[in-house]
Short mmCIF file of C-alpha atoms in Angstrom, two decimals:
data_model
loop_
_atom_site.label_atom_id
_atom_site.label_comp_id
_atom_site.label_asym_id
_atom_site.label_seq_id
_atom_site.Cartn_x
_atom_site.Cartn_y
_atom_site.Cartn_z
CA UNK I 1 -0.09 0.18 -0.08
CA UNK I 2 1.40 3.57 -0.89
CA UNK I 3 2.26 6.16 1.97
CA UNK I 4 -0.73 7.81 3.27
CA UNK I 5 1.01 11.02 2.70
CA UNK I 6 -2.11 13.04 3.30
CA UNK I 7 -3.06 11.56 6.50
CA UNK I 8 0.71 12.45 7.68
CA UNK I 9 0.75 15.88 6.79
CA UNK I 10 -2.80 16.56 8.25
CA UNK I 11 -2.16 14.94 11.62
CA UNK I 12 1.04 16.55 12.02
CA UNK I 13 -0.55 19.99 13.25
CA UNK I 14 -3.25 18.39 14.61
CA UNK I 15 -4.26 19.24 18.18
CA UNK I 16 -6.37 16.37 20.00
CA UNK I 17 -8.44 18.37 21.98
CA UNK I 18 -10.71 18.52 19.18
CA UNK I 19 -11.28 14.61 19.62
CA UNK I 20 -14.57 14.87 21.57
CA UNK I 21 -18.13 13.80 21.27
CA UNK I 22 -17.03 10.98 19.45
CA UNK I 23 -15.35 12.86 16.50
CA UNK I 24 -11.81 11.71 15.68
CA UNK I 25 -9.57 13.84 13.53
CA UNK I 26 -7.11 11.07 13.01
CA UNK I 27 -10.07 9.04 11.38
CA UNK I 28 -10.99 11.95 9.33
CA UNK I 29 -7.37 12.49 8.21
CA UNK I 30 -6.88 8.67 7.25
CA UNK I 31 -10.30 8.71 5.09
CA UNK I 32 -9.13 11.83 3.48
CA UNK I 33 -5.76 10.38 2.89
CA UNK I 34 -7.04 7.13 1.68
CA UNK I 35 -8.93 8.64 -1.08
CA UNK I 36 -6.44 10.68 -2.25
CA UNK I 37 -4.55 7.82 -3.22
CA UNK I 38 -7.47 6.93 -5.85
CA UNK I 39 -6.27 8.82 -9.19
CA UNK I 40 -2.89 10.49 -7.68
CA UNK I 41 -1.06 12.32 -10.15
CA UNK I 42 2.70 12.86 -10.38
CA UNK I 43 2.43 16.14 -9.11
CA UNK I 44 0.47 14.37 -5.78
CA UNK I 45 -2.83 15.91 -6.85
CA UNK I 46 -6.18 13.97 -7.49
CA UNK I 47 -7.39 13.17 -11.03
CA UNK I 48 -11.19 11.26 -10.96
CA UNK I 49 -13.13 12.39 -13.64
CA UNK I 50 -16.92 11.96 -13.29
CA UNK I 51 -17.93 8.63 -14.12
CA UNK I 52 -14.40 7.46 -14.25
CA UNK I 53 -13.14 4.11 -13.02
CA UNK I 54 -11.30 5.96 -10.41
CA UNK I 55 -14.29 8.10 -9.24
CA UNK I 56 -16.00 4.36 -8.70
CA UNK I 57 -13.36 3.09 -6.88
CA UNK I 58 -13.61 5.92 -4.52
CA UNK I 59 -17.43 5.58 -4.16
CA UNK I 60 -17.08 2.10 -3.39
CA UNK I 61 -14.21 2.78 -0.78
CA UNK I 62 -16.95 4.99 1.03
CA UNK I 63 -19.64 2.49 0.46
CA UNK I 64 -17.46 0.36 2.31
CA UNK I 65 -17.12 2.68 5.31
CA UNK I 66 -20.82 3.04 5.35
CA UNK I 67 -21.42 -0.41 5.54
CA UNK I 68 -19.05 -0.79 8.37
CA UNK I 69 -21.20 2.38 10.14
CA UNK I 70 -24.24 0.58 9.88
CA UNK I 71 -25.78 2.30 7.16
CA UNK I 72 -28.05 0.79 4.41
CA UNK I 73 -26.18 1.76 1.24
CA UNK I 74 -27.63 2.06 -2.18
CA UNK I 75 -26.59 3.32 -5.28
CA UNK I 76 -29.13 5.21 -7.77
CA UNK I 77 -29.52 5.09 -11.67
CA UNK I 78 -26.86 8.03 -11.99
CA UNK I 79 -24.18 6.45 -9.78
CA UNK I 80 -25.24 8.65 -6.85
CA UNK I 81 -24.51 6.84 -3.57
CA UNK I 82 -26.35 7.10 -0.40
CA UNK I 83 -26.07 5.66 2.91
CA UNK I 84 -29.04 5.91 5.29
CA UNK I 85 -29.73 5.86 9.05
CA UNK I 86 -33.12 5.27 9.57
CA UNK I 87 -33.67 7.36 12.75
CA UNK I 88 -36.12 6.65 15.42
CA UNK I 89 -39.01 8.49 12.76
CA UNK I 90 -38.42 6.34 9.82
CA UNK I 91 -41.43 8.16 7.91
CA UNK I 92 -40.41 11.52 8.36
CA UNK I 93 -38.36 13.42 5.56
CA UNK I 94 -34.35 12.86 5.67
CA UNK I 95 -31.94 15.29 6.26
CA UNK I 96 -29.04 14.62 3.39
CA UNK I 97 -25.71 15.51 3.65
CA UNK I 98 -22.73 15.12 1.57
CA UNK I 99 -21.01 16.36 -1.41
CA UNK I 100 -18.94 14.47 -4.16
CA UNK I 101 -15.49 12.71 -5.08
CA UNK I 102 -14.89 13.39 -8.75
CA UNK I 103 -12.31 15.99 -9.37
CA UNK I 104 -10.85 18.16 -12.32
CA UNK I 105 -7.58 17.15 -13.42
CA UNK I 106 -4.62 17.25 -11.13
CA UNK I 107 -6.96 18.95 -8.65
CA UNK I 108 -6.65 19.12 -4.86
CA UNK I 109 -7.93 16.47 -2.21
CA UNK I 110 -10.15 18.27 -0.16
CA UNK I 111 -12.97 19.84 -2.89
CA UNK I 112 -15.81 17.38 -2.17
CA UNK I 113 -13.86 14.57 -0.38
CA UNK I 114 -14.46 16.79 2.95
CA UNK I 115 -18.05 17.44 2.65
CA UNK I 116 -18.56 13.12 2.14
CA UNK I 117 -16.09 12.38 4.98
CA UNK I 118 -17.46 14.90 7.51
CA UNK I 119 -21.10 13.74 6.92
CA UNK I 120 -19.66 9.79 7.33
CA UNK I 121 -17.94 11.19 10.60
CA UNK I 122 -21.06 12.54 12.10
CA UNK I 123 -22.39 8.96 11.93
CA UNK I 124 -19.08 7.29 12.99
CA UNK I 125 -19.34 9.57 16.11
CA UNK I 126 -23.12 9.04 16.91
CA UNK I 127 -22.38 5.23 16.86
CA UNK I 128 -19.51 6.00 19.44
CA UNK I 129 -21.64 8.00 21.90
CA UNK I 130 -24.74 6.00 21.40
CA UNK I 131 -26.55 8.73 19.99
CA UNK I 132 -29.80 7.84 17.57
CA UNK I 133 -31.21 10.98 15.60
CA UNK I 134 -34.87 10.92 15.63
CA UNK I 135 -35.31 11.78 11.76
CA UNK I 136 -33.80 9.95 8.85
CA UNK I 137 -30.12 11.00 8.13
CA UNK I 138 -28.49 10.23 4.87
CA UNK I 139 -25.21 10.43 3.58
CA UNK I 140 -25.04 11.51 0.10
CA UNK I 141 -22.17 10.81 -2.60
CA UNK I 142 -22.82 12.72 -5.58
CA UNK I 143 -21.49 11.43 -9.16
CA UNK I 144 -20.00 13.87 -11.56
CA UNK I 145 -20.11 17.60 -9.92
CA UNK I 146 -17.04 18.87 -11.41
CA UNK I 147 -18.06 18.07 -14.98
CA UNK I 148 -14.11 18.21 -16.25
CA UNK I 149 -14.77 15.33 -18.48
CA UNK I 150 -17.69 16.85 -20.26
CA UNK I 151 -17.32 20.66 -19.58
CA UNK I 152 -20.65 20.63 -18.11
CA UNK I 153 -20.82 19.25 -14.24
CA UNK I 154 -23.46 18.51 -11.59
CA UNK I 155 -24.75 15.72 -13.38
CA UNK I 156 -25.57 13.60 -10.61
CA UNK I 157 -27.62 15.84 -8.53
CA UNK I 158 -29.23 17.25 -11.66
CA UNK I 159 -30.53 13.41 -11.69
CA UNK I 160 -32.04 13.30 -8.34
CA UNK I 161 -34.15 16.67 -9.05
CA UNK I 162 -34.76 16.02 -12.48
CA UNK I 163 -32.86 18.96 -13.80
CA UNK I 164 -30.98 18.85 -17.07
CA UNK I 165 -31.90 18.06 -20.61
CA UNK I 166 -31.21 14.56 -21.21
CA UNK I 167 -31.30 14.94 -24.88
CA UNK I 168 -28.33 17.51 -24.54
CA UNK I 169 -26.63 15.16 -22.43
CA UNK I 170 -26.51 12.33 -24.89
CA UNK I 171 -24.90 14.83 -27.28
CA UNK I 172 -21.71 15.17 -24.94
CA UNK I 173 -18.42 13.59 -26.21
CA UNK I 174 -15.49 13.77 -23.84
CA UNK I 175 -11.61 14.25 -24.66
CA UNK I 176 -11.22 10.94 -25.76
CA UNK I 177 -14.22 10.83 -28.36
CA UNK I 178 -16.50 8.84 -25.86
CA UNK I 179 -20.10 9.56 -25.52
CA UNK I 180 -21.99 10.10 -22.61
CA UNK I 181 -23.85 7.11 -23.07
CA UNK I 182 -20.32 4.80 -23.39
CA UNK I 183 -19.13 6.37 -20.13
CA UNK I 184 -22.21 5.81 -18.15
CA UNK I 185 -22.00 2.06 -19.42
CA UNK I 186 -18.03 1.77 -18.53
CA UNK I 187 -19.12 2.30 -14.80
CA UNK I 188 -22.33 -0.20 -14.92
CA UNK I 189 -24.78 2.48 -15.89
CA UNK I 190 -27.18 3.72 -18.95
CA UNK I 191 -28.95 6.42 -19.85
CA UNK I 192 -32.20 4.80 -18.91
CA UNK I 193 -30.91 4.01 -15.44
CA UNK I 194 -29.76 7.83 -15.39
CA UNK I 195 -33.11 9.21 -16.75
CA UNK I 196 -34.56 7.03 -13.71
CA UNK I 197 -32.82 8.38 -10.76
CA UNK I 198 -35.27 11.13 -10.26
CA UNK I 199 -36.25 11.18 -6.64
CA UNK I 200 -39.52 12.45 -4.73
CA UNK I 201 -37.93 15.47 -3.08
CA UNK I 202 -40.74 15.29 -0.32
CA UNK I 203 -38.59 12.52 1.18
CA UNK I 204 -35.87 15.09 2.26
CA UNK I 205 -36.29 17.85 4.58
CA UNK I 206 -33.29 19.83 4.07
CA UNK I 207 -29.41 19.15 2.10
CA UNK I 208 -26.68 20.28 4.10
CA UNK I 209 -23.34 20.82 2.35
CA UNK I 210 -19.68 21.08 4.00
CA UNK I 211 -16.99 22.48 1.09
CA UNK I 212 -13.90 23.85 1.58
CA UNK I 213 -14.09 27.99 0.89
CA UNK I 214 -11.70 28.19 -2.06
CA UNK I 215 -11.22 31.86 -1.31
CA UNK I 216 -9.44 33.73 1.34
CA UNK I 217 -12.39 35.63 3.29
CA UNK I 218 -12.18 32.66 6.16
CA UNK I 219 -8.46 33.22 6.01
CA UNK I 220 -8.49 37.07 6.54
CA UNK I 221 -10.99 36.68 9.49
CA UNK I 222 -8.44 33.75 11.35
CA UNK I 223 -11.72 31.36 11.22
CA UNK I 224 -12.11 27.73 10.99
CA UNK I 225 -15.38 28.10 9.36
CA UNK I 226 -18.24 30.23 8.00
CA UNK I 227 -21.74 30.20 7.24
CA UNK I 228 -22.87 30.29 3.63
CA UNK I 229 -25.53 33.00 2.89
CA UNK I 230 -26.37 32.15 -0.61
CA UNK I 231 -25.18 30.18 -3.73
CA UNK I 232 -24.53 32.42 -6.77
CA UNK I 233 -26.25 31.84 -9.95
CA UNK I 234 -24.03 32.28 -13.22
CA UNK I 235 -25.23 34.50 -16.03
CA UNK I 236 -22.96 33.76 -19.04
CA UNK I 237 -22.87 36.32 -21.97
CA UNK I 238 -20.92 36.03 -25.10
CA UNK I 239 -20.33 39.83 -26.17
CA UNK I 240 -19.04 40.43 -29.62
CA UNK I 241 -17.78 43.71 -31.04
CA UNK I 242 -17.63 44.40 -34.72
CA UNK I 243 -15.23 46.76 -35.96
CA UNK I 244 -13.28 46.76 -39.70
CA UNK I 245 -10.04 44.99 -40.28
CA UNK I 246 -7.35 46.81 -42.02
CA UNK I 247 -3.53 47.00 -42.55
CA UNK I 248 -1.92 48.06 -39.48
CA UNK I 249 0.54 50.43 -41.01
CA UNK I 250 -1.40 52.07 -44.03
CA UNK I 251 -4.65 53.03 -41.63
CA UNK I 252 -4.46 56.62 -39.75
CA UNK I 253 -5.12 56.27 -36.41
CA UNK I 254 -8.42 58.56 -36.78
CA UNK I 255 -9.91 56.20 -39.57
CA UNK I 256 -9.93 52.91 -37.38
CA UNK I 257 -12.77 51.04 -35.92
CA UNK I 258 -10.57 48.84 -33.85
CA UNK I 259 -12.69 46.16 -32.38
CA UNK I 260 -9.99 44.98 -29.94
CA UNK I 261 -9.41 48.84 -28.29
CA UNK I 262 -13.47 48.99 -27.66
CA UNK I 263 -13.31 45.36 -26.08
CA UNK I 264 -10.14 46.61 -24.05
CA UNK I 265 -12.33 49.45 -22.73
CA UNK I 266 -15.42 47.12 -22.17
CA UNK I 267 -12.98 44.83 -19.91
CA UNK I 268 -11.79 47.77 -17.83
CA UNK I 269 -15.14 49.12 -17.08
CA UNK I 270 -16.55 45.57 -16.53
CA UNK I 271 -14.14 45.39 -13.90
CA UNK I 272 -15.77 48.32 -11.84
CA UNK I 273 -19.25 47.35 -11.81
CA UNK I 274 -20.03 44.52 -9.43
CA UNK I 275 -19.07 47.08 -6.91
CA UNK I 276 -21.73 49.34 -7.84
CA UNK I 277 -24.40 46.48 -7.09
CA UNK I 278 -23.35 44.61 -4.20
CA UNK I 279 -20.05 43.47 -2.00
CA UNK I 280 -21.28 39.70 -3.45
CA UNK I 281 -21.26 40.52 -6.96
CA UNK I 282 -18.50 39.49 -9.29
CA UNK I 283 -18.08 39.38 -13.16
CA UNK I 284 -15.42 37.94 -14.89
CA UNK I 285 -13.73 37.87 -18.31
CA UNK I 286 -11.83 34.69 -18.88
CA UNK I 287 -12.06 34.34 -22.63
CA UNK I 288 -11.65 35.95 -25.45
CA UNK I 289 -11.14 35.46 -29.43
CA UNK I 290 -9.88 38.34 -31.63
CA UNK I 291 -10.07 37.88 -35.36
CA UNK I 292 -8.25 38.17 -37.90
CA UNK I 293 -5.76 37.75 -35.07
CA UNK I 294 -2.62 38.98 -37.36
CA UNK I 295 0.17 40.87 -35.89
CA UNK I 296 -0.39 43.62 -38.71
CA UNK I 297 -3.94 43.51 -38.93
CA UNK I 298 -6.36 46.17 -37.14
CA UNK I 299 -8.68 43.39 -35.11
CA UNK I 300 -11.96 43.50 -37.27
CA UNK I 301 -13.95 40.99 -34.48
CA UNK I 302 -13.67 40.40 -30.90
CA UNK I 303 -15.67 37.89 -29.18
CA UNK I 304 -15.38 37.60 -25.28
CA UNK I 305 -17.56 35.89 -22.55
CA UNK I 306 -18.64 37.55 -19.40
CA UNK I 307 -19.33 35.09 -16.30
CA UNK I 308 -21.62 37.42 -13.87
CA UNK I 309 -22.75 36.00 -10.56
CA UNK I 310 -24.20 37.42 -7.13
CA UNK I 311 -26.57 35.36 -4.48
CA UNK I 312 -29.69 37.10 -5.34
CA UNK I 313 -31.43 36.95 -8.59
CA UNK I 314 -32.23 40.91 -8.35
CA UNK I 315 -28.79 41.73 -7.95
CA UNK I 316 -27.48 39.70 -10.35
CA UNK I 317 -29.79 40.52 -13.25
CA UNK I 318 -29.23 44.25 -12.09
CA UNK I 319 -25.35 43.64 -12.87
CA UNK I 320 -26.34 41.99 -16.10
CA UNK I 321 -27.89 44.83 -17.15
CA UNK I 322 -25.48 47.17 -16.39
CA UNK I 323 -22.91 44.94 -18.28
CA UNK I 324 -25.08 45.57 -21.38
CA UNK I 325 -25.66 49.17 -21.35
CA UNK I 326 -21.77 49.40 -20.92
CA UNK I 327 -21.13 47.54 -23.79
CA UNK I 328 -23.63 49.57 -25.63
CA UNK I 329 -21.96 52.73 -25.03
CA UNK I 330 -18.76 51.74 -25.64
CA UNK I 331 -19.45 50.38 -28.79
CA UNK I 332 -20.77 53.92 -29.73
CA UNK I 333 -18.01 55.57 -28.28
CA UNK I 334 -15.57 53.71 -30.29
CA UNK I 335 -17.90 53.70 -33.61
CA UNK I 336 -17.99 50.09 -33.61
CA UNK I 337 -21.07 47.68 -33.46
CA UNK I 338 -21.80 45.36 -30.31
CA UNK I 339 -24.43 42.19 -30.28
CA UNK I 340 -24.51 39.62 -27.53
CA UNK I 341 -25.74 35.90 -26.91
CA UNK I 342 -26.97 34.67 -23.67
CA UNK I 343 -25.26 31.54 -23.03
CA UNK I 344 -26.61 30.36 -19.52
CA UNK I 345 -28.82 32.07 -16.68
CA UNK I 346 -29.12 29.93 -13.56
CA UNK I 347 -31.07 31.36 -10.33
CA UNK I 348 -28.98 31.94 -7.34
CA UNK I 349 -30.04 29.95 -4.37
CA UNK I 350 -30.62 31.77 -1.15
CA UNK I 351 -30.07 30.23 2.18
CA UNK I 352 -32.81 30.23 4.54
CA UNK I 353 -32.07 32.78 7.21
CA UNK I 354 -33.82 30.52 10.19
CA UNK I 355 -30.89 27.72 9.23
CA UNK I 356 -28.38 30.49 9.44
CA UNK I 357 -29.63 31.51 12.53
CA UNK I 358 -29.57 28.11 13.49
CA UNK I 359 -25.90 27.73 12.43
CA UNK I 360 -25.23 30.87 14.23
CA UNK I 361 -26.29 29.30 17.36
CA UNK I 362 -24.54 26.35 16.92
CA UNK I 363 -20.82 28.03 15.93
CA UNK I 364 -21.36 30.16 19.29
CA UNK I 365 -22.00 26.91 21.32
CA UNK I 366 -18.35 25.59 19.82
CA UNK I 367 -16.97 28.85 20.51
CA UNK I 368 -16.34 29.99 17.06
CA UNK I 369 -17.00 33.29 16.08
CA UNK I 370 -19.85 33.25 13.51
CA UNK I 371 -18.99 34.78 10.16
CA UNK I 372 -21.22 35.22 6.90
CA UNK I 373 -19.92 34.53 3.41
CA UNK I 374 -21.26 34.19 0.00
CA UNK I 375 -20.50 31.01 -2.22
CA UNK I 376 -19.74 32.14 -5.88
CA UNK I 377 -19.04 28.95 -7.00
CA UNK I 378 -21.68 26.26 -7.48
CA UNK I 379 -22.33 23.21 -5.81
CA UNK I 380 -24.18 20.45 -5.85
CA UNK I 381 -26.30 22.58 -2.94
CA UNK I 382 -27.23 24.91 -5.80
CA UNK I 383 -28.93 22.13 -7.92
CA UNK I 384 -31.03 20.67 -4.61
CA UNK I 385 -31.38 24.17 -3.46
CA UNK I 386 -33.82 24.63 -6.68
CA UNK I 387 -36.33 22.02 -4.91
CA UNK I 388 -35.60 22.03 -1.39
CA UNK I 389 -34.00 24.26 1.62
CA UNK I 390 -30.23 23.83 1.84
CA UNK I 391 -27.43 25.04 4.04
CA UNK I 392 -24.20 25.36 3.69
CA UNK I 393 -20.65 25.55 5.65
CA UNK I 394 -17.41 26.27 4.26
CA UNK I 395 -13.99 25.30 5.75
CA UNK I 396 -11.08 27.75 5.51
CA UNK I 397 -8.92 27.31 2.45
CA UNK I 398 -5.02 28.04 2.76
CA UNK I 399 -4.51 31.27 0.34
CA UNK I 400 -7.86 30.54 -1.41
CA UNK I 401 -6.27 27.61 -3.60
CA UNK I 402 -8.36 25.28 -5.15
CA UNK I 403 -8.49 22.82 -8.17
CA UNK I 404 -4.93 22.43 -7.72
CA UNK I 405 -2.16 19.84 -5.66
CA UNK I 406 -1.83 22.82 -3.26
CA UNK I 407 -5.32 22.78 -2.06
CA UNK I 408 -5.31 22.32 1.68
CA UNK I 409 -7.46 22.78 4.89
CA UNK I 410 -5.79 22.61 8.08
CA UNK I 411 -7.22 19.13 10.06
CA UNK I 412 -8.24 21.42 12.96
CA UNK I 413 -10.53 23.34 10.95
CA UNK I 414 -11.61 20.45 9.06
CA UNK I 415 -12.80 18.71 12.51
CA UNK I 416 -14.29 22.08 13.71
CA UNK I 417 -16.41 22.45 10.87
CA UNK I 418 -17.32 18.47 11.61
CA UNK I 419 -18.50 19.55 15.27
CA UNK I 420 -20.48 22.24 14.01
CA UNK I 421 -22.14 20.04 11.53
CA UNK I 422 -22.86 17.49 13.96
CA UNK I 423 -24.65 19.65 16.58
CA UNK I 424 -26.23 21.85 13.83
CA UNK I 425 -28.14 18.43 12.67
CA UNK I 426 -28.66 17.12 16.22
CA UNK I 427 -30.65 20.37 16.68
CA UNK I 428 -32.23 19.96 13.73
CA UNK I 429 -33.64 16.69 15.20
CA UNK I 430 -34.98 18.17 18.34
CA UNK I 431 -37.42 20.39 16.04
CA UNK I 432 -40.89 19.00 15.07
#
């Protein structure tokens, strides 16, 4: 067996004072380390694409842990794995908790796995202390959250809520030329089984997800974990400026209609717009195409992509309006034309204020200063949140690094988050 390098690194600075109420930091570290061995890259990163054999191996390992913890374990037709603790009131809707195990190519070892192991550690702690929940509790391991294989993730969570177009998924092809159908078959699934994975969401009271922050706010606040206020919904715009291509040497500056100059002004201005809307709004231009793209040719056409996000729909849509108005004004100023194509608009998911208040109470009891922050990234909770209430906890990320072998969350922070999660779920069990 390979050296469990991640466990050793995590335990090196762990303070055992956080081992109480049945929670074990060493067990958490060991399990994160064992998962890290699956799909390990030369850079000691993680490579477990969605619906790959590596992802399935990771799911099988977690399934084995869930069986040993006494849970009823099953897999649905989309490859999502669930471990169910029946609770005393077996007919009540369940509290669902978990995340995913797939990764981006050469990614980190905490994005996804921490949420799964945190949910399982709650059950392990209950087993050691003899606590049995009143309500059913289920651990969820969702398939293909990252979407690295088909450039569009959240396939597992979409399946259980009946979201996403199966007709569009059938047309997906990965980098090796393999279709969505072929990839499913490789891990014992099918299009029919995927289509049949939709679940009655009335069976679930709430979904809770623990995830690394993937940002620096908690680090700046020197806090182990924080309360997510909402999950930003993205709107993607393709904005195209049309000018006139011409010879770079023979066209006077005053006679030019340079699409790239207009695009550059647009980029500079878009950067200033989110702060005019809210402190959680963001806008990013990360992709651009220039035509004809020659060294000695004035650019005649520039297409760029704007990713616009906020945690409320009203503010997000207000920012979209400002971005488009800016594009039109700049086009007029630079004597070019502009058009746009909306590629995607996903509704943001607000987190219920009552659940946030309960998390505040829980964190205060754990002697952690409550801190609220938005989630700019999408998660499985975003998909489930379109149908049922959700809550999220973020764990501090070192320097905000994510999707990278250097991704790191200290074990002390991970375990403190688990204590908050455990007590939060127990408080939910004391409610009617």
